[in-house]
């Protein structure tokens, strides 16, 4: 069971490195918390100082006062609202600068809570120590909506043992928990404050969305909250019902035709070429038809742009590592947005027994998100891929790179060079037979490799039979609903 680790800074569109601040004079934060953003003249300022003309601060500060504004800041720290999650946030220094974050889906089995709490605390504190120094305190957030027949207070009471174990686990590592909050049904409760005058039994309503100082600062700086975790994962979920059955039949038919195609001379190279040509055609089609409206409406429009047969051919073709690596070249410029829409649409088409085939398009979608500076979406997408196949090397490497705060530019540069080499190899006068093209593609490539080597069969998931289908899910899954993983 591995928690999902966040970087030391929340993402922002201008690549700045904002950090949060929280300070308190007791176990319940009565003092302010502050969020520092990029240096801009109109940002909120820090507290008053003595002297006639104070020097301008190195970084403007946004002051967050009390647990309500801490709770309101959580989606901005994560990039989305982490429903059904336990989140730990590190605090550094006397002013409580926000540091690293770890998130784990709350296990449904309460017997797993002690191990989950111990691992979350260890991951946050050891990871923070490696990157920004040992934290001085920790904030704990437990986010879960009530089940049928439950109230928000019931959720708070049910999760109390988990909150207590998280406080104990952090304390055992000599890092105190400054505040532990439960967020449920539009309210919050403190597990640290016993005073009913400020923390009533029925909870305290959260501030209206978009009305807090944090929301104003985030809007000014261009920071984006991408909805809830459930909403983000819903965009990647496979089809069900009659449409899922139709797609599965198309996948069956395409898989049955795949092996005979590959048995022909130069068949594997021809399948790779056909897959990439079809993907390029789909990207052009998606670029020419940009939907609008809600995410659900846009995804429905994207689904209508690709037929079941086209989706099946692409899904099966992308199981080949070389084809997948070539497809990763569509990661920037005008191709990035339509490519991301296509990979998400293909992940939704991996219906029924073809769930494992979604790992390749999910990994490509995660790569495009990271390459276009949307790290929160990249983590969710790659987490989904790794929950299906924990051993998928390309997804694992990308996930670790994001959580280690690495820059995607070296990989982008490698893929640009690779694309230039392919274009030059196909120029007039160069050999263009399928066999020669396949030989060129087996040369050393980018670090996005998968176990099994470049000469693995093109068949889905490296299997020897056409469908490579499974009748049940893998039993090896990471704890938490989205397969969260440690950055280490």
mmCIF file of N, CA, C and O in Angstrom, residues 8-67:
data_model
loop_
_atom_site.group_PDB
_atom_site.id
_atom_site.type_symbol
_atom_site.label_atom_id
_atom_site.label_comp_id
_atom_site.label_asym_id
_atom_site.label_seq_id
_atom_site.Cartn_x
_atom_site.Cartn_y
_atom_site.Cartn_z
ATOM 1 N N UNK A 8 6.685 19.455 -3.613
ATOM 2 C CA UNK A 8 6.759 20.415 -2.513
ATOM 3 C C UNK A 8 5.970 21.671 -2.786
ATOM 4 O O UNK A 8 5.664 22.418 -1.881
ATOM 5 N N UNK A 9 5.670 21.968 -4.039
ATOM 6 C CA UNK A 9 4.948 23.195 -4.342
ATOM 7 C C UNK A 9 3.721 22.885 -5.172
ATOM 8 O O UNK A 9 3.751 22.013 -6.028
ATOM 9 N N UNK A 10 2.617 23.588 -4.956
ATOM 10 C CA UNK A 10 1.477 23.460 -5.852
ATOM 11 C C UNK A 10 1.824 24.025 -7.211
ATOM 12 O O UNK A 10 2.599 24.951 -7.327
ATOM 13 N N UNK A 11 1.216 23.423 -8.248
ATOM 14 C CA UNK A 11 1.564 23.883 -9.583
ATOM 15 C C UNK A 11 0.918 25.229 -9.855
ATOM 16 O O UNK A 11 -0.107 25.585 -9.313
ATOM 17 N N UNK A 12 1.531 26.001 -10.714
ATOM 18 C CA UNK A 12 0.951 27.261 -11.167
ATOM 19 C C UNK A 12 1.352 27.460 -12.606
ATOM 20 O O UNK A 12 2.380 26.975 -13.050
ATOM 21 N N UNK A 13 0.542 28.155 -13.381
ATOM 22 C CA UNK A 13 0.778 28.211 -14.811
ATOM 23 C C UNK A 13 2.034 28.948 -15.203
ATOM 24 O O UNK A 13 2.520 28.767 -16.308
ATOM 25 N N UNK A 14 2.569 29.798 -14.340
ATOM 26 C CA UNK A 14 3.752 30.545 -14.731
ATOM 27 C C UNK A 14 5.027 29.913 -14.184
ATOM 28 O O UNK A 14 6.066 30.546 -14.132
ATOM 29 N N UNK A 15 4.926 28.641 -13.768
ATOM 30 C CA UNK A 15 6.079 27.888 -13.291
ATOM 31 C C UNK A 15 6.722 28.501 -12.061
ATOM 32 O O UNK A 15 7.891 28.270 -11.787
ATOM 33 N N UNK A 16 6.026 29.324 -11.342
ATOM 34 C CA UNK A 16 6.569 29.827 -10.095
ATOM 35 C C UNK A 16 6.536 28.717 -9.063
ATOM 36 O O UNK A 16 5.990 27.656 -9.294
ATOM 37 N N UNK A 17 7.111 28.969 -7.904
ATOM 38 C CA UNK A 17 7.143 27.968 -6.855
ATOM 39 C C UNK A 17 6.481 28.513 -5.594
ATOM 40 O O UNK A 17 7.154 28.830 -4.621
ATOM 41 N N UNK A 18 5.161 28.699 -5.613
ATOM 42 C CA UNK A 18 4.502 29.216 -4.425
ATOM 43 C C UNK A 18 4.577 28.222 -3.295
ATOM 44 O O UNK A 18 4.532 27.033 -3.506
ATOM 45 N N UNK A 19 4.680 28.718 -2.100
ATOM 46 C CA UNK A 19 4.703 27.847 -0.926
ATOM 47 C C UNK A 19 3.741 28.402 0.094
ATOM 48 O O UNK A 19 3.517 29.593 0.192
ATOM 49 N N UNK A 20 3.156 27.541 0.898
ATOM 50 C CA UNK A 20 2.180 27.989 1.883
ATOM 51 C C UNK A 20 2.819 28.249 3.223
ATOM 52 O O UNK A 20 3.891 27.783 3.533
ATOM 53 N N UNK A 21 2.143 29.005 4.067
ATOM 54 C CA UNK A 21 2.596 29.275 5.426
ATOM 55 C C UNK A 21 1.442 29.064 6.373
ATOM 56 O O UNK A 21 0.327 29.471 6.121
ATOM 57 N N UNK A 22 1.718 28.424 7.477
ATOM 58 C CA UNK A 22 0.713 28.294 8.527
ATOM 59 C C UNK A 22 1.401 28.499 9.855
ATOM 60 O O UNK A 22 2.482 27.996 10.084
ATOM 61 N N UNK A 23 0.821 29.261 10.728
ATOM 62 C CA UNK A 23 1.404 29.446 12.048
ATOM 63 C C UNK A 23 0.329 29.295 13.095
ATOM 64 O O UNK A 23 -0.845 29.528 12.834
ATOM 65 N N UNK A 24 0.737 28.888 14.270
ATOM 66 C CA UNK A 24 -0.233 28.675 15.337
ATOM 67 C C UNK A 24 0.453 28.857 16.676
ATOM 68 O O UNK A 24 1.645 28.650 16.812
ATOM 69 N N UNK A 25 -0.332 29.215 17.671
ATOM 70 C CA UNK A 25 0.193 29.361 19.023
ATOM 71 C C UNK A 25 -0.351 28.277 19.937
ATOM 72 O O UNK A 25 -0.097 28.293 21.126
ATOM 73 N N UNK A 26 -1.095 27.352 19.389
ATOM 74 C CA UNK A 26 -1.628 26.260 20.193
ATOM 75 C C UNK A 26 -1.887 25.087 19.275
ATOM 76 O O UNK A 26 -1.636 25.130 18.093
ATOM 77 N N UNK A 27 -2.421 24.009 19.835
ATOM 78 C CA UNK A 27 -2.725 22.851 19.005
ATOM 79 C C UNK A 27 -3.822 23.147 18.003
ATOM 80 O O UNK A 27 -3.931 22.500 16.982
ATOM 81 N N UNK A 28 -4.638 24.100 18.293
ATOM 82 C CA UNK A 28 -5.675 24.518 17.339
ATOM 83 C C UNK A 28 -5.240 25.855 16.745
ATOM 84 O O UNK A 28 -4.987 26.811 17.464
ATOM 85 N N UNK A 29 -5.095 25.957 15.417
ATOM 86 C CA UNK A 29 -4.474 27.139 14.824
ATOM 87 C C UNK A 29 -5.315 28.392 14.969
ATOM 88 O O UNK A 29 -6.245 28.625 14.221
ATOM 89 N N UNK A 30 -4.988 29.181 15.963
ATOM 90 C CA UNK A 30 -5.662 30.465 16.100
ATOM 91 C C UNK A 30 -4.924 31.543 15.341
ATOM 92 O O UNK A 30 -5.478 32.599 15.066
ATOM 93 N N UNK A 31 -3.665 31.307 15.030
ATOM 94 C CA UNK A 31 -2.889 32.256 14.258
ATOM 95 C C UNK A 31 -3.175 32.118 12.781
ATOM 96 O O UNK A 31 -3.916 31.243 12.350
ATOM 97 N N UNK A 32 -2.558 32.981 11.956
ATOM 98 C CA UNK A 32 -2.850 32.960 10.530
ATOM 99 C C UNK A 32 -2.099 31.868 9.802
ATOM 100 O O UNK A 32 -1.110 31.345 10.273
ATOM 101 N N UNK A 33 -2.607 31.526 8.644
ATOM 102 C CA UNK A 33 -1.858 30.707 7.693
ATOM 103 C C UNK A 33 -1.728 31.529 6.445
ATOM 104 O O UNK A 33 -2.612 32.305 6.108
ATOM 105 N N UNK A 34 -0.629 31.421 5.771
ATOM 106 C CA UNK A 34 -0.409 32.265 4.597
ATOM 107 C C UNK A 34 0.054 31.438 3.440
ATOM 108 O O UNK A 34 0.724 30.436 3.609
ATOM 109 N N UNK A 35 -0.315 31.871 2.258
ATOM 110 C CA UNK A 35 0.072 31.204 1.020
ATOM 111 C C UNK A 35 0.822 32.210 0.163
ATOM 112 O O UNK A 35 0.283 33.249 -0.192
ATOM 113 N N UNK A 36 2.077 31.934 -0.095
ATOM 114 C CA UNK A 36 2.880 32.884 -0.867
ATOM 115 C C UNK A 36 2.845 32.516 -2.324
ATOM 116 O O UNK A 36 2.991 31.354 -2.673
ATOM 117 N N UNK A 37 2.628 33.472 -3.169
ATOM 118 C CA UNK A 37 2.555 33.237 -4.591
ATOM 119 C C UNK A 37 3.666 33.941 -5.321
ATOM 120 O O UNK A 37 4.564 34.508 -4.713
ATOM 121 N N UNK A 38 3.654 33.908 -6.651
ATOM 122 C CA UNK A 38 4.655 34.613 -7.413
ATOM 123 C C UNK A 38 4.618 36.100 -7.141
ATOM 124 O O UNK A 38 3.576 36.666 -6.828
ATOM 125 N N UNK A 39 5.769 36.722 -7.238
ATOM 126 C CA UNK A 39 5.863 38.139 -6.890
ATOM 127 C C UNK A 39 5.097 38.989 -7.877
ATOM 128 O O UNK A 39 5.497 39.171 -9.013
ATOM 129 N N UNK A 40 3.953 39.489 -7.440
ATOM 130 C CA UNK A 40 3.132 40.352 -8.279
ATOM 131 C C UNK A 40 2.658 41.506 -7.418
ATOM 132 O O UNK A 40 2.283 41.325 -6.270
ATOM 133 N N UNK A 41 2.643 42.698 -7.942
ATOM 134 C CA UNK A 41 2.378 43.854 -7.102
ATOM 135 C C UNK A 41 1.012 43.879 -6.456
ATOM 136 O O UNK A 41 0.840 44.469 -5.415
ATOM 137 N N UNK A 42 0.023 43.252 -7.046
ATOM 138 C CA UNK A 42 -1.331 43.374 -6.498
ATOM 139 C C UNK A 42 -1.695 42.240 -5.561
ATOM 140 O O UNK A 42 -2.819 42.162 -5.108
ATOM 141 N N UNK A 43 -0.750 41.319 -5.278
ATOM 142 C CA UNK A 43 -1.067 40.216 -4.386
ATOM 143 C C UNK A 43 -1.289 40.723 -2.966
ATOM 144 O O UNK A 43 -0.839 41.789 -2.587
ATOM 145 N N UNK A 44 -1.960 39.893 -2.180
ATOM 146 C CA UNK A 44 -2.135 40.232 -0.770
ATOM 147 C C UNK A 44 -0.783 40.276 -0.087
ATOM 148 O O UNK A 44 0.127 39.560 -0.461
ATOM 149 N N UNK A 45 -0.653 41.118 0.900
ATOM 150 C CA UNK A 45 0.630 41.285 1.562
ATOM 151 C C UNK A 45 0.640 40.577 2.892
ATOM 152 O O UNK A 45 -0.386 40.167 3.419
ATOM 153 N N UNK A 46 1.831 40.443 3.452
ATOM 154 C CA UNK A 46 1.970 39.818 4.758
ATOM 155 C C UNK A 46 1.563 40.803 5.840
ATOM 156 O O UNK A 46 1.188 41.938 5.578
ATOM 157 N N UNK A 47 1.686 40.362 7.093
ATOM 158 C CA UNK A 47 1.225 41.170 8.203
ATOM 159 C C UNK A 47 2.025 42.451 8.368
ATOM 160 O O UNK A 47 3.053 42.652 7.734
ATOM 161 N N UNK A 48 1.572 43.360 9.254
ATOM 162 C CA UNK A 48 2.221 44.659 9.401
ATOM 163 C C UNK A 48 3.612 44.525 9.996
ATOM 164 O O UNK A 48 3.917 43.578 10.708
ATOM 165 N N UNK A 49 4.453 45.488 9.717
ATOM 166 C CA UNK A 49 5.801 45.512 10.263
ATOM 167 C C UNK A 49 6.116 46.920 10.717
ATOM 168 O O UNK A 49 5.474 47.880 10.323
ATOM 169 N N UNK A 50 7.112 47.048 11.584
ATOM 170 C CA UNK A 50 7.476 48.356 12.111
ATOM 171 C C UNK A 50 8.342 49.100 11.125
ATOM 172 O O UNK A 50 8.903 48.523 10.209
ATOM 173 N N UNK A 51 8.459 50.418 11.313
ATOM 174 C CA UNK A 51 9.277 51.217 10.419
ATOM 175 C C UNK A 51 8.408 52.063 9.527
ATOM 176 O O UNK A 51 7.262 51.729 9.223
ATOM 177 N N UNK A 52 8.957 53.193 9.085
ATOM 178 C CA UNK A 52 8.168 54.123 8.278
ATOM 179 C C UNK A 52 7.898 53.570 6.894
ATOM 180 O O UNK A 52 6.797 53.674 6.386
ATOM 181 N N UNK A 53 8.929 52.976 6.267
ATOM 182 C CA UNK A 53 8.774 52.465 4.912
ATOM 183 C C UNK A 53 9.271 51.031 4.856
ATOM 184 O O UNK A 53 10.466 50.794 4.688
ATOM 185 N N UNK A 54 8.400 50.066 5.049
ATOM 186 C CA UNK A 54 8.857 48.675 5.056
ATOM 187 C C UNK A 54 9.325 48.259 3.673
ATOM 188 O O UNK A 54 8.795 48.696 2.659
ATOM 189 N N UNK A 55 10.346 47.415 3.673
ATOM 190 C CA UNK A 55 10.827 46.878 2.405
ATOM 191 C C UNK A 55 9.781 45.938 1.827
ATOM 192 O O UNK A 55 9.100 45.211 2.560
ATOM 193 N N UNK A 56 9.631 45.901 0.518
ATOM 194 C CA UNK A 56 8.665 44.975 -0.072
ATOM 195 C C UNK A 56 9.101 43.535 0.176
ATOM 196 O O UNK A 56 10.295 43.243 0.157
ATOM 197 N N UNK A 57 8.172 42.652 0.460
ATOM 198 C CA UNK A 57 8.547 41.264 0.722
ATOM 199 C C UNK A 57 9.079 40.599 -0.531
ATOM 200 O O UNK A 57 8.738 40.963 -1.652
ATOM 201 N N UNK A 58 9.930 39.603 -0.314
ATOM 202 C CA UNK A 58 10.473 38.863 -1.456
ATOM 203 C C UNK A 58 9.344 38.159 -2.197
ATOM 204 O O UNK A 58 9.371 38.036 -3.411
ATOM 205 N N UNK A 59 8.368 37.660 -1.468
ATOM 206 C CA UNK A 59 7.211 37.006 -2.067
ATOM 207 C C UNK A 59 5.954 37.542 -1.398
ATOM 208 O O UNK A 59 5.863 37.536 -0.171
ATOM 209 N N UNK A 60 4.993 38.034 -2.153
ATOM 210 C CA UNK A 60 3.729 38.446 -1.536
ATOM 211 C C UNK A 60 3.068 37.266 -0.849
ATOM 212 O O UNK A 60 3.239 36.117 -1.254
ATOM 213 N N UNK A 61 2.295 37.520 0.180
ATOM 214 C CA UNK A 61 1.680 36.467 0.958
ATOM 215 C C UNK A 61 0.168 36.609 0.938
ATOM 216 O O UNK A 61 -0.357 37.714 0.958
ATOM 217 N N UNK A 62 -0.496 35.482 0.916
ATOM 218 C CA UNK A 62 -1.943 35.448 1.087
ATOM 219 C C UNK A 62 -2.204 34.850 2.458
ATOM 220 O O UNK A 62 -1.740 33.759 2.763
ATOM 221 N N UNK A 63 -2.899 35.589 3.297
ATOM 222 C CA UNK A 63 -3.097 35.173 4.678
ATOM 223 C C UNK A 63 -4.337 34.284 4.782
ATOM 224 O O UNK A 63 -5.416 34.668 4.367
ATOM 225 N N UNK A 64 -4.163 33.102 5.358
ATOM 226 C CA UNK A 64 -5.271 32.187 5.623
ATOM 227 C C UNK A 64 -5.448 32.115 7.131
ATOM 228 O O UNK A 64 -4.520 31.739 7.849
ATOM 229 N N UNK A 65 -6.619 32.461 7.609
ATOM 230 C CA UNK A 65 -6.842 32.546 9.043
ATOM 231 C C UNK A 65 -7.813 31.459 9.491
ATOM 232 O O UNK A 65 -8.987 31.486 9.148
ATOM 233 N N UNK A 66 -7.314 30.512 10.265
ATOM 234 C CA UNK A 66 -8.164 29.519 10.884
ATOM 235 C C UNK A 66 -8.403 28.298 10.024
ATOM 236 O O UNK A 66 -8.064 28.235 8.848
ATOM 237 N N UNK A 67 -9.026 27.282 10.605
ATOM 238 C CA UNK A 67 -9.220 26.007 9.914
ATOM 239 C C UNK A 67 -10.137 26.102 8.702
ATOM 240 O O UNK A 67 -9.989 25.332 7.764
#
